XYZ file of C-alpha atoms in Angstrom:
93
model
C -1.621 5.923 12.268
C -0.971 9.439 10.937
C 2.692 9.341 11.993
C 3.171 5.884 10.515
C 1.631 6.962 7.213
C 3.782 10.094 7.026
C 6.867 7.976 7.596
C 5.816 5.254 5.125
C 4.764 7.643 2.385
C 6.431 11.001 2.885
C 9.547 10.078 4.786
C 11.044 7.246 2.785
C 12.387 6.694 -0.713
C 9.728 4.121 -1.631
C 6.848 6.191 -0.321
C 5.294 6.918 -3.692
C 5.124 3.236 -4.592
C 3.709 2.344 -1.180
C 1.062 5.039 -1.607
C 0.153 3.658 -5.030
C -0.242 0.199 -3.507
C -2.460 1.529 -0.704
C -4.567 3.497 -3.181
C -5.131 0.468 -5.418
C -5.897 -1.885 -2.536
C -8.504 0.575 -1.313
C -10.362 -0.077 -4.582
C -10.142 -3.905 -4.437
C -7.855 -6.746 -3.310
C -4.915 -7.779 -5.476
C -2.133 -10.340 -5.306
C 1.480 -9.220 -5.684
C 1.679 -10.194 -9.349
C -1.470 -8.234 -10.191
C -0.142 -5.185 -8.349
C 3.181 -5.429 -10.166
C 1.410 -5.452 -13.519
C -1.070 -2.716 -12.631
C 1.617 -0.404 -11.223
C 4.251 -1.327 -13.816
C 6.715 -2.302 -11.085
C 9.049 -5.240 -10.634
C 7.453 -8.107 -8.692
C 10.273 -8.098 -6.101
C 9.791 -4.356 -5.566
C 6.086 -4.885 -4.907
C 6.848 -7.754 -2.509
C 9.284 -5.525 -0.589
C 6.720 -2.746 -0.194
C 3.999 -5.221 0.791
C 6.256 -6.581 3.515
C 6.906 -3.063 4.879
C 3.191 -2.238 4.800
C 2.270 -5.509 6.531
C 4.878 -4.935 9.247
C 3.291 -1.537 9.912
C -0.276 -2.884 10.082
C -1.398 -1.170 6.885
C -2.004 -4.381 4.911
C -3.241 -7.834 5.736
C -3.369 -10.932 3.555
C -5.415 -14.005 2.860
C -4.371 -17.145 1.017
C -1.064 -18.815 0.427
C 2.006 -18.372 -1.736
C 1.450 -16.984 -5.237
C -2.310 -16.566 -4.767
C -2.069 -14.521 -1.570
C -4.461 -11.601 -1.787
C -3.754 -8.328 -0.004
C -6.242 -6.002 1.664
C -6.075 -2.843 3.734
C -6.397 -3.541 7.452
C -9.557 -2.291 9.187
C -7.374 0.307 10.952
C -6.072 1.546 7.599
C -9.593 1.643 6.142
C -10.684 3.724 9.141
C -7.795 6.132 8.506
C -7.940 6.243 4.715
C -8.893 9.918 4.792
C -5.607 10.687 6.574
C -3.771 8.822 3.819
C -5.590 10.887 1.182
C -4.625 14.154 2.879
C -0.961 13.096 3.057
C -1.009 11.973 -0.576
C -2.592 15.279 -1.594
C -0.046 17.320 0.386
C 2.733 15.500 -1.420
C 1.169 16.643 -4.699
C 0.586 13.126 -5.944
C -3.198 13.058 -6.038
């Protein structure tokens, strides 16, 4: 998980936004629209990052269509401390 998180957050252009999504979903579940508003990002941008995070087993979802809620996977929850260290090393937290 550490390598995946470094790649998703530190090794790609959208890493900061993905980290912000992970951080917020650690606090509570959100749908894509709520995340877009909270993070002041375009809805399509949020959807793109959610897709990348789901493909890499960082996020999971429940519900359908517009009301789909997103959560951190149990594996991501178990490795949240690694995420925090990476985020801190990047100087973002």
